[in-house]
CSV table of C-alpha atoms and ligand atoms in Angstrom, one decimal:
chain,number,residue,atom,x,y,z
A,1,MET,CA,40.1,-28.2,-8.2
A,2,THR,CA,43.1,-29.1,-10.1
A,3,THR,CA,45.2,-32.1,-9.2
A,4,SER,CA,48.6,-33.1,-10.9
A,5,ARG,CA,47.5,-36.8,-11.1
A,6,PRO,CA,44.4,-38.7,-10.1
A,7,SER,CA,44.4,-40.0,-6.6
A,8,LEU,CA,43.1,-43.2,-5.3
A,9,LEU,CA,42.3,-41.6,-1.9
A,10,LEU,CA,38.9,-40.3,-2.7
A,11,ASP,CA,38.0,-43.6,-4.5
A,12,GLU,CA,38.8,-45.6,-1.5
A,13,LEU,CA,36.7,-43.4,0.6
A,14,SER,CA,33.8,-43.6,-1.9
A,15,ALA,CA,34.0,-47.4,-1.9
A,16,GLN,CA,33.9,-47.6,1.9
A,17,LEU,CA,30.9,-45.2,1.8
A,18,ALA,CA,29.1,-47.3,-0.6
A,19,GLN,CA,29.9,-50.4,1.6
A,20,LEU,CA,28.3,-48.7,4.5
A,21,ASP,CA,25.3,-47.9,2.5
A,22,ALA,CA,25.0,-51.5,1.2
A,23,THR,CA,25.0,-52.9,4.8
A,24,GLY,CA,22.5,-50.5,6.2
A,25,LEU,CA,25.2,-48.6,8.3
A,26,LYS,CA,25.2,-45.3,6.4
A,27,ARG,CA,24.1,-42.5,8.8
A,28,ARG,CA,22.4,-39.3,7.7
A,29,ARG,CA,21.5,-36.2,9.6
A,30,ARG,CA,18.1,-34.5,9.6
A,31,THR,CA,18.1,-30.7,10.1
A,32,LEU,CA,15.7,-29.6,12.9
A,33,GLU,CA,13.6,-26.4,12.2
A,34,THR,CA,12.5,-26.2,15.9
A,35,PRO,CA,14.2,-26.2,19.3
A,36,CYS,CA,14.8,-29.3,21.0
A,37,GLY,CA,11.6,-30.8,22.6
A,38,PRO,CA,9.1,-33.5,22.3
A,39,LEU,CA,7.7,-31.8,19.0
A,40,ALA,CA,10.2,-31.4,15.9
A,41,ARG,CA,9.8,-30.1,12.7
A,42,VAL,CA,12.0,-31.5,9.9
A,43,ASP,CA,11.6,-30.6,6.0
A,44,GLY,CA,8.4,-28.9,7.2
A,45,ARG,CA,6.8,-31.9,8.8
A,46,ASP,CA,5.9,-32.1,12.4
A,47,LEU,CA,7.0,-35.1,14.4
A,48,ILE,CA,6.8,-36.4,17.7
A,49,SER,CA,10.6,-37.0,18.8
A,50,PHE,CA,11.8,-39.8,20.9
A,51,CYS,CA,15.4,-39.0,20.2
A,52,SER,CA,16.8,-36.5,22.6
A,53,ASN,CA,18.7,-37.0,25.8
A,54,ASP,CA,17.0,-33.9,27.3
A,55,TYR,CA,15.4,-36.2,29.9
A,56,LEU,CA,13.7,-33.4,32.0
A,57,GLY,CA,12.8,-31.3,29.0
A,58,LEU,CA,15.1,-28.4,30.2
A,59,ALA,CA,16.9,-27.7,26.9
A,60,ASN,CA,14.4,-25.1,26.0
A,61,ASP,CA,13.2,-24.3,29.3
A,62,PRO,CA,12.3,-20.4,29.7
A,63,ALA,CA,14.1,-20.3,32.9
A,64,LEU,CA,17.3,-21.5,31.2
A,65,VAL,CA,17.0,-19.3,28.3
A,66,GLU,CA,16.5,-16.3,30.5
A,67,ALA,CA,19.6,-17.3,32.5
A,68,ALA,CA,21.7,-17.8,29.4
A,69,CYS,CA,20.6,-14.2,28.2
A,70,ALA,CA,21.5,-12.7,31.6
A,71,GLY,CA,24.7,-14.6,31.5
A,72,ALA,CA,25.5,-13.2,28.2
A,73,GLN,CA,24.8,-9.7,29.4
A,74,ALA,CA,27.0,-10.1,32.5
A,75,TRP,CA,30.0,-12.2,31.0
A,76,GLY,CA,29.8,-11.8,27.2
A,77,VAL,CA,29.6,-15.0,25.0
A,78,GLY,CA,33.2,-16.1,24.8
A,79,SER,CA,35.5,-17.1,27.7
A,80,GLY,CA,38.5,-16.0,25.6
A,81,ALA,CA,41.1,-18.5,26.9
A,82,SER,CA,41.4,-21.9,28.6
A,83,HIS,CA,40.8,-22.2,32.3
A,84,LEU,CA,44.3,-22.1,33.4
A,85,VAL,CA,45.1,-18.9,31.4
A,86,SER,CA,42.4,-16.5,31.8
A,87,GLY,CA,39.2,-18.1,30.9
A,88,HIS,CA,38.1,-19.2,34.2
A,89,MET,CA,35.2,-16.7,35.1
A,90,GLY,CA,33.1,-16.2,38.1
A,91,ALA,CA,30.2,-18.2,36.4
A,92,HIS,CA,32.3,-21.3,36.0
A,93,GLN,CA,33.6,-21.1,39.6
A,94,SER,CA,30.1,-20.8,40.8
A,95,LEU,CA,29.0,-23.7,38.9
A,96,GLU,CA,31.8,-25.9,40.0
A,97,ASP,CA,30.9,-25.1,43.7
A,98,LYS,CA,27.4,-25.7,43.1
A,99,LEU,CA,28.1,-29.0,41.4
A,100,ALA,CA,30.4,-30.3,44.1
A,101,ALA,CA,27.7,-29.4,46.8
A,102,PHE,CA,24.9,-31.0,44.8
A,103,THR,CA,26.8,-34.3,44.3
A,104,GLY,CA,28.3,-34.3,47.6
A,105,PHE,CA,31.9,-34.4,46.7
A,106,PRO,CA,34.6,-31.9,48.0
A,107,HIS,CA,35.4,-30.5,44.6
A,108,ALA,CA,34.2,-30.5,41.0
A,109,LEU,CA,35.9,-29.4,37.8
A,110,LEU,CA,34.2,-28.3,34.6
A,111,PHE,CA,35.1,-29.8,31.3
A,112,SER,CA,33.7,-28.6,27.9
A,113,THR,CA,31.8,-31.9,26.9
A,114,GLY,CA,31.6,-35.4,28.5
A,115,THR,CA,33.8,-36.9,25.8
A,116,LEU,CA,36.6,-34.5,26.6
A,117,ALA,CA,36.2,-35.3,30.3
A,118,ASN,CA,36.5,-38.9,29.8
A,119,LEU,CA,39.4,-38.4,27.4
A,120,GLY,CA,41.2,-36.3,30.2
A,121,ILE,CA,40.4,-38.3,33.3
A,122,VAL,CA,41.8,-41.8,32.3
A,123,PRO,CA,45.2,-40.7,30.8
A,124,ALA,CA,45.7,-38.4,33.8
A,125,LEU,CA,45.3,-41.3,36.3
A,126,VAL,CA,46.9,-44.2,34.5
A,127,GLY,CA,49.5,-44.9,31.8
A,128,ARG,CA,51.9,-47.6,30.8
A,129,GLY,CA,52.2,-50.4,33.4
A,130,ASP,CA,48.8,-49.6,34.9
A,131,ALA,CA,45.6,-51.5,34.3
A,132,VAL,CA,42.1,-50.4,33.3
A,133,PHE,CA,39.3,-52.9,34.0
A,134,ALA,CA,36.3,-51.8,31.7
A,135,ASP,CA,32.8,-52.9,31.2
A,136,LYS,CA,32.3,-54.3,27.7
A,137,LEU,CA,29.2,-51.9,26.9
A,138,ASN,CA,31.0,-48.7,28.1
A,139,HIS,CA,30.4,-45.5,26.0
A,140,ALA,CA,32.9,-45.1,23.0
A,141,SER,CA,34.6,-42.0,24.6
A,142,LEU,CA,35.6,-44.2,27.6
A,143,ILE,CA,36.9,-46.9,25.3
A,144,ASP,CA,38.9,-44.2,23.5
A,145,ALA,CA,40.2,-42.7,26.8
A,146,VAL,CA,41.8,-46.1,27.7
A,147,GLN,CA,43.6,-46.3,24.3
A,148,LEU,CA,44.9,-42.9,24.9
A,149,SER,CA,46.2,-43.7,28.3
A,150,ARG,CA,48.3,-46.6,26.9
A,151,ALA,CA,47.4,-48.4,30.1
A,152,ASP,CA,46.8,-52.3,29.7
A,153,SER,CA,43.2,-52.7,29.1
A,154,GLN,CA,40.8,-55.5,30.2
A,155,ARG,CA,37.3,-55.7,29.3
A,156,TYR,CA,35.0,-57.6,31.5
A,157,PRO,CA,31.5,-59.0,30.4
A,158,HIS,CA,28.7,-56.6,30.9
A,159,LYS,CA,28.2,-56.0,34.7
A,160,ASP,CA,30.1,-59.2,35.4
A,161,VAL,CA,31.3,-58.6,38.9
A,162,GLY,CA,32.7,-62.2,39.4
A,163,THR,CA,35.0,-61.9,36.3
A,164,LEU,CA,36.2,-58.4,37.3
A,165,GLU,CA,37.0,-59.8,40.7
A,166,ARG,CA,39.2,-62.5,39.2
A,167,LEU,CA,40.9,-60.1,36.7
A,168,LEU,CA,41.6,-57.6,39.6
A,169,ALA,CA,42.9,-60.5,41.8
A,170,ALA,CA,45.2,-61.8,39.0
A,171,SER,CA,46.5,-58.3,38.0
A,172,SER,CA,50.1,-57.2,39.2
A,173,ALA,CA,49.7,-53.8,37.7
A,174,LYS,CA,51.0,-50.7,39.6
A,175,ARG,CA,47.7,-48.8,39.6
A,176,LYS,CA,44.2,-50.1,38.8
A,177,LEU,CA,41.3,-48.3,37.6
A,178,ILE,CA,37.8,-49.7,37.1
A,179,LEU,CA,35.8,-47.9,34.5
A,180,THR,CA,32.1,-48.0,34.0
A,181,ASP,CA,29.1,-46.3,32.7
A,182,ALA,CA,26.5,-45.8,35.4
A,183,VAL,CA,23.7,-46.0,33.2
A,184,PHE,CA,24.5,-47.7,29.9
A,185,SER,CA,23.7,-45.5,27.1
A,186,MET,CA,22.1,-47.9,24.7
A,187,ASP,CA,20.4,-50.3,27.1
A,188,GLY,CA,19.4,-47.9,29.9
A,189,ASP,CA,20.4,-50.5,32.6
A,190,LEU,CA,22.5,-49.7,35.8
A,191,ALA,CA,25.9,-50.8,36.6
A,192,PRO,CA,26.2,-52.7,40.0
A,193,LEU,CA,28.0,-49.7,41.6
A,194,PRO,CA,27.9,-50.8,45.3
A,195,ALA,CA,29.6,-54.1,44.2
A,196,LEU,CA,32.2,-52.2,42.0
A,197,LEU,CA,33.1,-49.7,44.8
A,198,GLU,CA,33.6,-52.7,47.2
A,199,LEU,CA,36.0,-54.3,44.6
A,200,ALA,CA,37.8,-50.8,44.2
A,201,GLU,CA,38.3,-50.9,48.0
A,202,ARG,CA,39.4,-54.2,48.4
A,203,PHE,CA,41.9,-54.2,45.6
A,204,ASP,CA,42.8,-50.5,46.1
A,205,ALA,CA,41.7,-49.5,42.7
A,206,TRP,CA,40.1,-46.2,41.4
A,207,LEU,CA,36.4,-46.5,40.4
A,208,VAL,CA,35.6,-44.0,37.6
A,209,VAL,CA,31.9,-43.6,37.1
A,210,ASP,CA,30.4,-42.1,33.9
A,211,ASP,CA,27.0,-40.7,34.9
A,212,ALA,CA,26.0,-39.2,31.7
A,213,HIS,CA,22.5,-40.7,31.9
A,214,GLY,CA,21.9,-40.8,35.6
A,215,PHE,CA,22.7,-37.3,36.6
A,216,GLY,CA,19.5,-35.3,36.9
A,217,VAL,CA,17.2,-38.5,36.5
A,218,LEU,CA,18.2,-40.7,39.3
A,219,GLY,CA,18.6,-40.4,43.0
A,220,ALA,CA,17.0,-38.0,45.5
A,221,GLN,CA,16.7,-34.5,43.7
A,222,GLY,CA,18.3,-36.1,40.7
A,223,ARG,CA,21.8,-36.1,42.3
A,224,GLY,CA,22.5,-39.2,40.2
A,225,SER,CA,23.3,-42.9,40.2
A,226,LEU,CA,25.4,-42.8,43.3
A,227,ALA,CA,22.7,-41.1,45.0
A,228,HIS,CA,20.3,-43.8,43.7
A,229,PHE,CA,22.6,-46.4,45.5
A,230,ASN,CA,23.0,-44.3,48.5
A,231,ILE,CA,26.8,-44.2,48.0
A,232,ALA,CA,28.6,-41.5,49.6
A,233,ALA,CA,31.7,-39.8,48.2
A,234,SER,CA,34.8,-42.1,48.7
A,235,GLU,CA,38.5,-41.5,48.2
A,236,ARG,CA,38.6,-44.0,45.4
A,237,LEU,CA,35.6,-42.8,43.6
A,238,ILE,CA,35.6,-40.3,40.6
A,239,VAL,CA,32.4,-39.4,39.0
A,240,MET,CA,31.8,-37.7,35.7
A,241,GLY,CA,28.6,-36.1,34.8
A,242,THR,CA,27.4,-34.5,31.7
A,243,LEU,CA,25.4,-31.4,31.4
A,244,GLY,CA,24.2,-31.8,28.0
A,245,LYS,CA,21.6,-34.3,28.8
A,246,ALA,CA,19.1,-34.0,31.6
A,247,ALA,CA,20.7,-30.7,32.5
A,248,GLY,CA,19.7,-29.3,29.1
A,249,ALA,CA,22.7,-27.4,28.1
A,250,SER,CA,26.2,-28.5,27.3
A,251,GLY,CA,29.3,-29.5,29.2
A,252,ALA,CA,30.5,-32.0,31.8
A,253,PHE,CA,32.0,-32.1,35.2
A,254,VAL,CA,34.2,-34.3,37.4
A,255,ALA,CA,33.5,-34.5,41.0
A,256,ALA,CA,36.0,-36.3,43.4
A,257,HIS,CA,38.4,-35.9,46.3
A,258,GLU,CA,40.1,-32.5,46.2
A,259,THR,CA,43.5,-34.0,45.5
A,260,VAL,CA,42.2,-35.9,42.5
A,261,ILE,CA,40.6,-32.6,41.2
A,262,GLU,CA,43.9,-30.8,41.8
A,263,TRP,CA,45.7,-33.5,40.0
A,264,LEU,CA,43.1,-33.3,36.9
A,265,LEU,CA,43.5,-29.6,36.8
A,266,GLN,CA,47.4,-30.1,36.4
A,267,ARG,CA,47.4,-33.0,34.1
A,268,ALA,CA,44.3,-33.6,32.2
A,269,ARG,CA,45.2,-32.6,28.7
A,270,THR,CA,41.6,-32.1,27.5
A,271,TYR,CA,41.0,-29.6,30.4
A,272,ILE,CA,44.4,-27.7,29.9
A,273,PHE,CA,44.5,-27.4,26.1
A,274,THR,CA,41.0,-26.2,25.2
A,275,THR,CA,39.1,-22.9,25.6
A,276,ALA,CA,36.9,-22.8,28.7
A,277,SER,CA,33.2,-23.3,27.8
A,278,SER,CA,31.2,-20.4,27.3
A,279,PRO,CA,30.2,-18.4,30.6
A,280,VAL,CA,26.6,-18.4,28.9
A,281,MET,CA,26.6,-22.1,29.3
A,282,ALA,CA,27.7,-21.8,32.9
A,283,SER,CA,25.1,-19.3,33.7
A,284,ALA,CA,22.2,-21.3,32.3
A,285,LEU,CA,23.6,-24.4,34.0
A,286,LEU,CA,23.3,-22.6,37.4
A,287,ALA,CA,19.6,-22.2,36.8
A,288,SER,CA,19.4,-25.8,35.5
A,289,LEU,CA,20.8,-27.2,38.7
A,290,ASP,CA,17.9,-25.4,40.7
A,291,LEU,CA,15.3,-27.0,38.3
A,292,ILE,CA,16.8,-30.4,38.5
A,293,ALA,CA,17.0,-30.2,42.4
A,294,ALA,CA,13.3,-29.2,42.4
A,295,GLY,CA,12.4,-31.5,39.6
A,296,ASP,CA,10.6,-34.4,41.6
A,297,ALA,CA,7.4,-34.0,39.5
A,298,ARG,CA,9.3,-34.1,36.2
A,299,ARG,CA,11.1,-37.3,37.4
A,300,GLN,CA,7.9,-38.9,38.4
A,301,HIS,CA,6.2,-38.1,35.1
A,302,LEU,CA,9.1,-39.6,33.3
A,303,LYS,CA,8.8,-42.8,35.3
A,304,ARG,CA,5.1,-42.9,34.5
A,305,LEU,CA,5.7,-42.5,30.8
A,306,ALA,CA,8.3,-45.4,31.0
A,307,ALA,CA,5.9,-47.7,32.7
A,308,GLN,CA,3.2,-46.7,30.1
A,309,LEU,CA,5.4,-47.6,27.2
A,310,ARG,CA,6.5,-50.9,28.8
A,311,ASP,CA,3.1,-52.1,29.9
A,312,GLY,CA,1.8,-51.0,26.4
A,313,LEU,CA,4.1,-53.3,24.7
A,314,ALA,CA,4.4,-56.1,27.2
A,315,ASP,CA,2.0,-58.7,25.4
A,316,THR,CA,3.6,-57.9,21.8
A,317,ARG,CA,6.7,-59.4,20.0
A,318,TRP,CA,8.6,-56.3,20.9
A,319,ARG,CA,11.3,-57.0,23.6
A,320,LEU,CA,12.4,-54.3,25.9
A,321,PRO,CA,15.2,-55.4,28.3
A,322,PRO,CA,14.7,-54.1,31.9
A,323,SER,CA,15.6,-50.5,32.1
A,324,PRO,CA,14.6,-48.3,35.0
A,325,THR,CA,15.6,-45.2,33.3
A,326,ALA,CA,14.5,-42.9,30.4
A,327,ILE,CA,16.2,-45.0,27.9
A,328,GLN,CA,14.0,-47.7,26.6
A,329,PRO,CA,15.5,-49.9,23.8
A,330,VAL,CA,13.1,-51.9,21.6
A,331,MET,CA,15.4,-54.8,20.4
A,332,VAL,CA,15.1,-55.8,16.6
A,333,GLY,CA,18.3,-57.5,15.7
A,334,ASP,CA,18.7,-56.9,12.0
A,335,ASN,CA,20.2,-53.7,10.5
A,336,PHE,CA,17.8,-53.3,7.7
A,337,GLU,CA,14.7,-54.4,9.7
A,338,VAL,CA,15.4,-51.8,12.2
A,339,LEU,CA,15.7,-49.1,9.6
A,340,ARG,CA,12.4,-50.2,8.1
A,341,ILE,CA,10.6,-50.1,11.3
A,342,ALA,CA,12.1,-46.6,12.0
A,343,GLU,CA,11.0,-45.4,8.7
A,344,ALA,CA,7.5,-46.8,9.1
A,345,LEU,CA,7.2,-44.9,12.4
A,346,TYR,CA,8.8,-41.8,10.8
A,347,GLN,CA,6.0,-41.8,8.0
A,348,GLN,CA,3.5,-41.8,11.0
A,349,GLY,CA,5.2,-38.6,12.5
A,350,LEU,CA,7.0,-40.6,15.0
A,351,TRP,CA,10.7,-40.1,15.1
A,352,VAL,CA,12.7,-42.9,16.9
A,353,PRO,CA,16.4,-43.5,16.2
A,354,ALA,CA,17.6,-46.9,14.9
A,355,ILE,CA,20.7,-47.6,16.6
A,356,ARG,CA,23.2,-50.0,14.8
A,357,PRO,CA,26.6,-51.3,14.9
A,358,PRO,CA,29.3,-50.1,15.7
A,359,THR,CA,27.3,-48.2,18.4
A,360,VAL,CA,25.9,-51.5,19.6
A,361,ALA,CA,27.0,-55.1,19.1
A,362,LYS,CA,26.4,-56.8,15.8
A,363,GLY,CA,22.8,-58.4,15.6
A,364,THR,CA,21.5,-56.1,18.4
A,365,ALA,CA,20.2,-53.3,16.2
A,366,ARG,CA,17.4,-51.6,18.1
A,367,LEU,CA,15.0,-48.7,18.3
A,368,ARG,CA,16.3,-46.4,21.0
A,369,VAL,CA,13.3,-44.7,22.5
A,370,SER,CA,14.2,-42.0,24.8
A,371,LEU,CA,11.6,-40.4,27.0
A,372,THR,CA,11.5,-37.1,28.4
A,373,ALA,CA,9.4,-35.3,31.1
A,374,ALA,CA,8.2,-33.0,28.4
A,375,HIS,CA,6.4,-35.6,26.6
A,376,SER,CA,2.7,-36.2,27.3
A,377,ALA,CA,1.1,-39.6,27.9
A,378,ALA,CA,-1.0,-38.9,24.6
A,379,GLN,CA,2.3,-38.8,22.8
A,380,VAL,CA,3.7,-42.0,24.3
A,381,GLU,CA,0.3,-43.7,23.6
A,382,LYS,CA,0.7,-42.8,19.9
A,383,LEU,CA,4.0,-44.6,19.8
A,384,VAL,CA,2.7,-47.7,21.6
A,385,ASP,CA,-0.2,-47.8,19.3
A,386,ALA,CA,2.2,-47.6,16.1
A,387,LEU,CA,4.5,-50.2,17.5
A,388,ARG,CA,1.6,-52.4,18.4
A,389,LYS,CA,0.3,-52.2,14.8
A,390,LEU,CA,3.8,-52.8,13.4
A,391,ALA,CA,4.2,-55.9,15.6
B,1,LIG,C1,26.8,-38.7,25.9
B,1,LIG,C2,27.7,-39.5,26.7
B,1,LIG,C3,29.1,-39.0,26.9
B,1,LIG,C4,29.5,-37.8,26.2
B,1,LIG,O1,29.0,-36.6,26.8
B,1,LIG,P1,29.0,-35.3,25.8
B,1,LIG,O2,29.0,-34.3,26.8
B,1,LIG,O3,28.0,-35.5,25.0
B,1,LIG,O4,30.4,-35.4,25.1
B,1,LIG,C5,29.9,-39.7,27.8
B,1,LIG,N1,29.5,-40.8,28.3
B,1,LIG,C6,28.2,-41.5,28.1
B,1,LIG,C7,27.9,-42.7,28.7
B,1,LIG,C8,27.4,-40.8,27.3
B,1,LIG,O5,26.2,-41.2,27.1
């Protein structure tokens, strides 16, 4: 490389990277030599992985692989264009219809990822002069979506319905939108959705629910967090579900009233200005929805594993905040300590991610154990034993 004169730009980045390293915040990737599943090989070593969001163990399921292959034969690999130009294929439409029926909403709209869906929904619904009321622990993509919308942003303490009610009552914004994760991604706890919907109705606000971790896992047949609470479709309710977690593939959808879906199709920029996801994915997801609906045994097994982990650590120093989901955080606090513990587990062949700021608040670094229906009780027992010894 030739440069006319030395630049400080790289020096600045290097210094900041060194700072991340010094504070225990530098991330690194590990390259998998195996497909997604409870057993992972990294650098030739076999590990039991408690890292993935593949909650039902579908990412490498033979039925999905077969459906993907058949989808590629039928539709090819690429969609060739955005949905509004010529990329919207039969496989996408079938999937949207099936998702709408499955979630009980009039219509659904496919997005390429959950992050893109969130970045599309919020700015399409609110802008300058409007107000968004967001839970403090919402996913990063929801936080960014609010910024992108330019709406006034008010963040309420985690799950604090009383504060939210006061904020809504005091607001004179033209349009109001309540924004929440259904299952919080680093804690595994549930948003008080019935109370939030009641507020949305009382204050005539939208309620946008991000069900990335509830879809496929919670509710009858895995229909998601709204089904868990027996909440029916409502005009003010918009639900976003991701398809890269329990559904085992990738993508996302928004389900809502047909007018909302039509508006998003016209106005959500991350829907309009991106290539439609691969028809291979849509084909695999059609098969995935069948397995999710028929997946009660998988969900029961997952519940049993969570109870086994929690019971196994109940009398130790490890604190696991209440979580009825596949996400089981083991609280540690300090960045370096959580790294040390994760490394000690790793040396014993147990791969558990250490989650640090800015993903979680300062001083709340934790191990994020994520369980899947593909884990065995023996694998969870190994993790319990190792954590008991480390405590
Ligand atoms: C993973 C996640 C997303 C992003 O979904 P992708 O499909 O991975 O882009 C959005 N919201 C929450 C709460 C998530 O956990």
